[in-house]
Amino acid sequence: MSHLRQCFNHSRKRSVMSDSTDTPKPPRPIVSSEHLASEHGWQMSELEYGLIIAFNGFSRWMVRCMNAAGHQDFNPLDVLVLHNVNHRNREKRLNDICFVLNVEDPHTVNYSLKKLIKAKLVKGTKRGKEIFYSPTEQGEEACSEYRKIRELCLIDPAVSTDSKSDEISHTAQVLRSISGLYDQASRAAASL
């Protein structure tokens, strides 16, 4: 019995010693695909995971807010196109919308425009070879209702939780500059 007790005590001492000398491991970065995160690329992998969950959360929000505004069957791009067409009360061409939204494939935006026209939220006016898009009265009302719901469900809670508007603005600037980095990388990848 004493031999067993010695082994147990020795094992316990080793365990206590190793626990006291081990330094705590730093937390691992939160990434979506660890196999893509290189020694010098963890930060970009963390950013990409943040972009993925933010994009999906934002997409879900746009669709549900539009539903609450009384307009179902629209996907996130449809909602973005509607708001862009309504932006600053200026008519826009397909290329203008694609450029501002940073959408490479105009067919997807054109499809959204057709859906919005069919729903009587957007109208197109042909001038020469170009079509200029603007919101209908119903489209303006849909954007106004969306804004009310956005204020109630998103902005008011953000303000009441003391969100730092300067930090949000800075984050937006960083995201815009990061988009340029990804655009440049996609051009480089296309030339490989």
PDB file of C-alpha atoms in Angstrom:
ATOM      1  CA  MET A   1       0.000   0.000   0.000  1.00  0.00           C
ATOM      2  CA  SER A   2       2.811   2.421   0.794  1.00  0.00           C
ATOM      3  CA  HIS A   3       4.244   1.887  -2.695  1.00  0.00           C
ATOM      4  CA  LEU A   4       0.901   2.860  -4.267  1.00  0.00           C
ATOM      5  CA  ARG A   5       0.666   5.883  -1.988  1.00  0.00           C
ATOM      6  CA  GLN A   6       4.223   6.944  -2.990  1.00  0.00           C
ATOM      7  CA  CYS A   7       3.361   6.627  -6.683  1.00  0.00           C
ATOM      8  CA  PHE A   8       0.181   8.613  -6.178  1.00  0.00           C
ATOM      9  CA  ASN A   9       1.957  11.360  -4.221  1.00  0.00           C
ATOM     10  CA  HIS A  10       4.802  11.498  -6.772  1.00  0.00           C
ATOM     11  CA  SER A  11       2.303  11.779  -9.604  1.00  0.00           C
ATOM     12  CA  ARG A  12       0.397  14.475  -7.745  1.00  0.00           C
ATOM     13  CA  LYS A  13       3.584  16.472  -7.104  1.00  0.00           C
ATOM     14  CA  ARG A  14       4.509  16.286 -10.790  1.00  0.00           C
ATOM     15  CA  SER A  15       1.038  17.430 -11.729  1.00  0.00           C
ATOM     16  CA  VAL A  16       1.166  20.384  -9.298  1.00  0.00           C
ATOM     17  CA  MET A  17       4.689  21.287 -10.442  1.00  0.00           C
ATOM     18  CA  SER A  18       3.802  21.171 -14.093  1.00  0.00           C
ATOM     19  CA  ASP A  19       0.680  23.245 -13.494  1.00  0.00           C
ATOM     20  CA  SER A  20       2.640  25.937 -11.684  1.00  0.00           C
ATOM     21  CA  THR A  21       5.444  26.138 -14.266  1.00  0.00           C
ATOM     22  CA  ASP A  22       3.289  26.006 -17.394  1.00  0.00           C
ATOM     23  CA  THR A  23       2.513  29.399 -18.787  1.00  0.00           C
ATOM     24  CA  PRO A  24      -1.032  29.845 -19.916  1.00  0.00           C
ATOM     25  CA  LYS A  25      -1.456  29.520 -23.634  1.00  0.00           C
ATOM     26  CA  PRO A  26      -2.598  32.669 -25.375  1.00  0.00           C
ATOM     27  CA  PRO A  27      -6.085  32.456 -26.805  1.00  0.00           C
ATOM     28  CA  ARG A  28      -6.170  31.220 -30.374  1.00  0.00           C
ATOM     29  CA  PRO A  29      -7.473  33.631 -32.974  1.00  0.00           C
ATOM     30  CA  ILE A  30     -11.032  33.061 -34.099  1.00  0.00           C
ATOM     31  CA  VAL A  31     -10.934  32.134 -37.783  1.00  0.00           C
ATOM     32  CA  SER A  32     -13.291  30.307 -40.112  1.00  0.00           C
ATOM     33  CA  SER A  33     -10.634  28.229 -41.890  1.00  0.00           C
ATOM     34  CA  GLU A  34      -7.549  27.554 -39.796  1.00  0.00           C
ATOM     35  CA  HIS A  35      -5.871  25.795 -42.722  1.00  0.00           C
ATOM     36  CA  LEU A  36      -5.726  29.156 -44.548  1.00  0.00           C
ATOM     37  CA  ALA A  37      -4.153  31.058 -41.644  1.00  0.00           C
ATOM     38  CA  SER A  38      -0.396  31.279 -42.088  1.00  0.00           C
ATOM     39  CA  GLU A  39       2.077  32.461 -39.464  1.00  0.00           C
ATOM     40  CA  HIS A  40       1.877  36.005 -40.803  1.00  0.00           C
ATOM     41  CA  GLY A  41      -1.732  35.828 -41.971  1.00  0.00           C
ATOM     42  CA  TRP A  42      -3.742  35.218 -38.801  1.00  0.00           C
ATOM     43  CA  GLN A  43      -4.976  38.786 -38.704  1.00  0.00           C
ATOM     44  CA  MET A  44      -6.404  38.565 -42.217  1.00  0.00           C
ATOM     45  CA  SER A  45      -8.053  35.237 -41.342  1.00  0.00           C
ATOM     46  CA  GLU A  46      -9.611  36.839 -38.266  1.00  0.00           C
ATOM     47  CA  LEU A  47     -10.817  39.741 -40.412  1.00  0.00           C
ATOM     48  CA  GLU A  48     -12.248  37.354 -43.006  1.00  0.00           C
ATOM     49  CA  TYR A  49     -14.209  35.491 -40.350  1.00  0.00           C
ATOM     50  CA  GLY A  50     -15.516  38.805 -39.052  1.00  0.00           C
ATOM     51  CA  LEU A  51     -16.519  39.766 -42.596  1.00  0.00           C
ATOM     52  CA  ILE A  52     -18.279  36.432 -43.130  1.00  0.00           C
ATOM     53  CA  ILE A  53     -20.408  36.642 -40.009  1.00  0.00           C
ATOM     54  CA  ALA A  54     -21.022  40.393 -40.423  1.00  0.00           C
ATOM     55  CA  PHE A  55     -22.035  39.931 -44.077  1.00  0.00           C
ATOM     56  CA  ASN A  56     -24.405  37.090 -43.256  1.00  0.00           C
ATOM     57  CA  GLY A  57     -25.869  38.977 -40.293  1.00  0.00           C
ATOM     58  CA  PHE A  58     -26.284  42.124 -42.394  1.00  0.00           C
ATOM     59  CA  SER A  59     -27.853  40.132 -45.237  1.00  0.00           C
ATOM     60  CA  ARG A  60     -30.325  38.488 -42.865  1.00  0.00           C
ATOM     61  CA  TRP A  61     -31.115  41.896 -41.348  1.00  0.00           C
ATOM     62  CA  MET A  62     -31.820  43.550 -44.726  1.00  0.00           C
ATOM     63  CA  VAL A  63     -34.219  40.801 -45.793  1.00  0.00           C
ATOM     64  CA  ARG A  64     -36.090  40.771 -42.477  1.00  0.00           C
ATOM     65  CA  CYS A  65     -36.289  44.553 -42.314  1.00  0.00           C
ATOM     66  CA  MET A  66     -37.663  44.628 -45.862  1.00  0.00           C
ATOM     67  CA  ASN A  67     -40.196  41.937 -44.871  1.00  0.00           C
ATOM     68  CA  ALA A  68     -41.244  44.040 -41.878  1.00  0.00           C
ATOM     69  CA  ALA A  69     -41.637  46.993 -44.247  1.00  0.00           C
ATOM     70  CA  GLY A  70     -44.196  44.913 -46.148  1.00  0.00           C
ATOM     71  CA  HIS A  71     -42.116  43.633 -49.062  1.00  0.00           C
ATOM     72  CA  GLN A  72     -41.333  39.917 -49.161  1.00  0.00           C
ATOM     73  CA  ASP A  73     -39.366  37.837 -51.649  1.00  0.00           C
ATOM     74  CA  PHE A  74     -36.403  40.184 -51.945  1.00  0.00           C
ATOM     75  CA  ASN A  75     -32.834  39.043 -51.431  1.00  0.00           C
ATOM     76  CA  PRO A  76     -30.075  41.240 -49.962  1.00  0.00           C
ATOM     77  CA  LEU A  77     -28.876  42.475 -53.366  1.00  0.00           C
ATOM     78  CA  ASP A  78     -32.429  43.503 -54.292  1.00  0.00           C
ATOM     79  CA  VAL A  79     -32.646  45.574 -51.104  1.00  0.00           C
ATOM     80  CA  LEU A  80     -29.237  47.177 -51.716  1.00  0.00           C
ATOM     81  CA  VAL A  81     -30.203  48.031 -55.295  1.00  0.00           C
ATOM     82  CA  LEU A  82     -33.486  49.603 -54.184  1.00  0.00           C
ATOM     83  CA  HIS A  83     -31.736  51.807 -51.625  1.00  0.00           C
ATOM     84  CA  ASN A  84     -29.033  52.742 -54.122  1.00  0.00           C
ATOM     85  CA  VAL A  85     -31.616  53.714 -56.741  1.00  0.00           C
ATOM     86  CA  ASN A  86     -33.326  55.859 -54.078  1.00  0.00           C
ATOM     87  CA  HIS A  87     -29.997  57.367 -52.909  1.00  0.00           C
ATOM     88  CA  ARG A  88     -29.717  61.178 -53.222  1.00  0.00           C
ATOM     89  CA  ASN A  89     -32.791  61.391 -55.429  1.00  0.00           C
ATOM     90  CA  ARG A  90     -30.762  60.969 -58.655  1.00  0.00           C
ATOM     91  CA  GLU A  91     -31.426  58.656 -61.570  1.00  0.00           C
ATOM     92  CA  LYS A  92     -28.848  55.921 -62.015  1.00  0.00           C
ATOM     93  CA  ARG A  93     -27.693  53.672 -64.818  1.00  0.00           C
ATOM     94  CA  LEU A  94     -26.946  49.985 -64.361  1.00  0.00           C
ATOM     95  CA  ASN A  95     -23.205  50.687 -64.466  1.00  0.00           C
ATOM     96  CA  ASP A  96     -23.540  53.392 -61.794  1.00  0.00           C
ATOM     97  CA  ILE A  97     -25.288  50.983 -59.445  1.00  0.00           C
ATOM     98  CA  CYS A  98     -22.729  48.226 -60.041  1.00  0.00           C
ATOM     99  CA  PHE A  99     -19.853  50.653 -59.485  1.00  0.00           C
ATOM    100  CA  VAL A 100     -21.165  52.063 -56.205  1.00  0.00           C
ATOM    101  CA  LEU A 101     -22.098  48.634 -54.823  1.00  0.00           C
ATOM    102  CA  ASN A 102     -18.808  47.129 -56.078  1.00  0.00           C
ATOM    103  CA  VAL A 103     -20.674  44.381 -57.959  1.00  0.00           C
ATOM    104  CA  GLU A 104     -18.635  42.862 -60.770  1.00  0.00           C
ATOM    105  CA  ASP A 105     -21.469  41.015 -62.516  1.00  0.00           C
ATOM    106  CA  PRO A 106     -24.050  43.479 -63.905  1.00  0.00           C
ATOM    107  CA  HIS A 107     -26.431  40.600 -64.715  1.00  0.00           C
ATOM    108  CA  THR A 108     -27.155  40.115 -61.010  1.00  0.00           C
ATOM    109  CA  VAL A 109     -27.967  43.805 -60.556  1.00  0.00           C
ATOM    110  CA  ASN A 110     -30.024  43.812 -63.754  1.00  0.00           C
ATOM    111  CA  TYR A 111     -32.040  40.858 -62.405  1.00  0.00           C
ATOM    112  CA  SER A 112     -32.647  42.783 -59.155  1.00  0.00           C
ATOM    113  CA  LEU A 113     -33.784  45.815 -61.134  1.00  0.00           C
ATOM    114  CA  LYS A 114     -36.263  43.654 -63.079  1.00  0.00           C
ATOM    115  CA  LYS A 115     -37.670  42.257 -59.814  1.00  0.00           C
ATOM    116  CA  LEU A 116     -37.990  45.750 -58.365  1.00  0.00           C
ATOM    117  CA  ILE A 117     -39.675  47.046 -61.539  1.00  0.00           C
ATOM    118  CA  LYS A 118     -42.121  44.128 -61.476  1.00  0.00           C
ATOM    119  CA  ALA A 119     -42.890  44.974 -57.827  1.00  0.00           C
ATOM    120  CA  LYS A 120     -43.489  48.601 -58.908  1.00  0.00           C
ATOM    121  CA  LEU A 121     -40.746  49.908 -56.589  1.00  0.00           C
ATOM    122  CA  VAL A 122     -38.411  51.076 -59.385  1.00  0.00           C
ATOM    123  CA  LYS A 123     -38.995  52.453 -62.871  1.00  0.00           C
ATOM    124  CA  GLY A 124     -36.653  52.740 -65.832  1.00  0.00           C
ATOM    125  CA  THR A 125     -36.565  55.549 -68.377  1.00  0.00           C
ATOM    126  CA  LYS A 126     -34.771  54.947 -71.656  1.00  0.00           C
ATOM    127  CA  ARG A 127     -32.648  57.786 -73.045  1.00  0.00           C
ATOM    128  CA  GLY A 128     -30.707  56.880 -76.138  1.00  0.00           C
ATOM    129  CA  LYS A 129     -29.045  53.544 -75.468  1.00  0.00           C
ATOM    130  CA  GLU A 130     -29.087  53.949 -71.690  1.00  0.00           C
ATOM    131  CA  ILE A 131     -31.804  53.182 -69.154  1.00  0.00           C
ATOM    132  CA  PHE A 132     -31.938  55.454 -66.116  1.00  0.00           C
ATOM    133  CA  TYR A 133     -33.516  54.022 -62.960  1.00  0.00           C
ATOM    134  CA  SER A 134     -35.360  55.856 -60.231  1.00  0.00           C
ATOM    135  CA  PRO A 135     -37.704  54.835 -57.426  1.00  0.00           C
ATOM    136  CA  THR A 136     -41.441  54.963 -57.889  1.00  0.00           C
ATOM    137  CA  GLU A 137     -43.610  56.556 -55.220  1.00  0.00           C
ATOM    138  CA  GLN A 138     -44.112  53.042 -53.805  1.00  0.00           C
ATOM    139  CA  GLY A 139     -40.335  52.539 -53.843  1.00  0.00           C
ATOM    140  CA  GLU A 140     -39.782  55.753 -51.890  1.00  0.00           C
ATOM    141  CA  GLU A 141     -42.454  54.668 -49.392  1.00  0.00           C
ATOM    142  CA  ALA A 142     -40.763  51.251 -49.027  1.00  0.00           C
ATOM    143  CA  CYS A 143     -37.422  52.943 -48.308  1.00  0.00           C
ATOM    144  CA  SER A 144     -39.104  55.281 -45.808  1.00  0.00           C
ATOM    145  CA  GLU A 145     -40.768  52.374 -43.997  1.00  0.00           C
ATOM    146  CA  TYR A 146     -37.456  50.463 -44.008  1.00  0.00           C
ATOM    147  CA  ARG A 147     -35.824  53.501 -42.410  1.00  0.00           C
ATOM    148  CA  LYS A 148     -38.447  53.649 -39.623  1.00  0.00           C
ATOM    149  CA  ILE A 149     -37.925  49.976 -38.824  1.00  0.00           C
ATOM    150  CA  ARG A 150     -34.149  50.430 -38.997  1.00  0.00           C
ATOM    151  CA  GLU A 151     -34.328  53.301 -36.500  1.00  0.00           C
ATOM    152  CA  LEU A 152     -36.522  51.293 -34.141  1.00  0.00           C
ATOM    153  CA  CYS A 153     -34.733  47.926 -34.323  1.00  0.00           C
ATOM    154  CA  LEU A 154     -31.109  48.865 -35.034  1.00  0.00           C
ATOM    155  CA  ILE A 155     -30.240  52.504 -34.420  1.00  0.00           C
ATOM    156  CA  ASP A 156     -32.124  53.084 -31.135  1.00  0.00           C
ATOM    157  CA  PRO A 157     -30.606  49.988 -29.458  1.00  0.00           C
ATOM    158  CA  ALA A 158     -27.140  50.921 -30.779  1.00  0.00           C
ATOM    159  CA  VAL A 159     -27.456  54.420 -29.326  1.00  0.00           C
ATOM    160  CA  SER A 160     -28.813  53.155 -26.003  1.00  0.00           C
ATOM    161  CA  THR A 161     -25.916  50.692 -25.620  1.00  0.00           C
ATOM    162  CA  ASP A 162     -23.510  53.618 -25.992  1.00  0.00           C
ATOM    163  CA  SER A 163     -22.019  52.436 -29.270  1.00  0.00           C
ATOM    164  CA  LYS A 164     -19.097  54.652 -30.149  1.00  0.00           C
ATOM    165  CA  SER A 165     -20.060  56.367 -33.387  1.00  0.00           C
ATOM    166  CA  ASP A 166     -16.440  57.423 -34.006  1.00  0.00           C
ATOM    167  CA  GLU A 167     -15.317  53.786 -33.797  1.00  0.00           C
ATOM    168  CA  ILE A 168     -18.076  52.695 -36.167  1.00  0.00           C
ATOM    169  CA  SER A 169     -17.071  55.414 -38.633  1.00  0.00           C
ATOM    170  CA  HIS A 170     -13.401  54.401 -38.379  1.00  0.00           C
ATOM    171  CA  THR A 171     -14.323  50.744 -38.929  1.00  0.00           C
ATOM    172  CA  ALA A 172     -16.213  51.748 -42.086  1.00  0.00           C
ATOM    173  CA  GLN A 173     -13.108  53.556 -43.377  1.00  0.00           C
ATOM    174  CA  VAL A 174     -10.929  50.528 -42.659  1.00  0.00           C
ATOM    175  CA  LEU A 175     -13.384  48.209 -44.431  1.00  0.00           C
ATOM    176  CA  ARG A 176     -13.401  50.450 -47.509  1.00  0.00           C
ATOM    177  CA  SER A 177      -9.605  50.419 -47.649  1.00  0.00           C
ATOM    178  CA  ILE A 178      -9.517  46.638 -47.092  1.00  0.00           C
ATOM    179  CA  SER A 179     -11.907  46.204 -50.037  1.00  0.00           C
ATOM    180  CA  GLY A 180      -9.239  47.814 -52.234  1.00  0.00           C
ATOM    181  CA  LEU A 181      -6.704  45.271 -50.993  1.00  0.00           C
ATOM    182  CA  TYR A 182      -9.063  42.401 -51.853  1.00  0.00           C
ATOM    183  CA  ASP A 183      -9.811  43.944 -55.276  1.00  0.00           C
ATOM    184  CA  GLN A 184      -6.090  44.164 -56.001  1.00  0.00           C
ATOM    185  CA  ALA A 185      -5.534  40.586 -54.816  1.00  0.00           C
ATOM    186  CA  SER A 186      -8.407  39.332 -57.000  1.00  0.00           C
ATOM    187  CA  ARG A 187      -6.861  41.017 -60.060  1.00  0.00           C
ATOM    188  CA  ALA A 188      -3.518  39.409 -59.212  1.00  0.00           C
ATOM    189  CA  ALA A 189      -5.160  35.995 -58.784  1.00  0.00           C
ATOM    190  CA  ALA A 190      -6.939  36.382 -62.134  1.00  0.00           C
ATOM    191  CA  SER A 191      -3.600  36.918 -63.863  1.00  0.00           C
ATOM    192  CA  LEU A 192      -2.054  33.704 -62.474  1.00  0.00           C
TER     193      LEU A 192
END
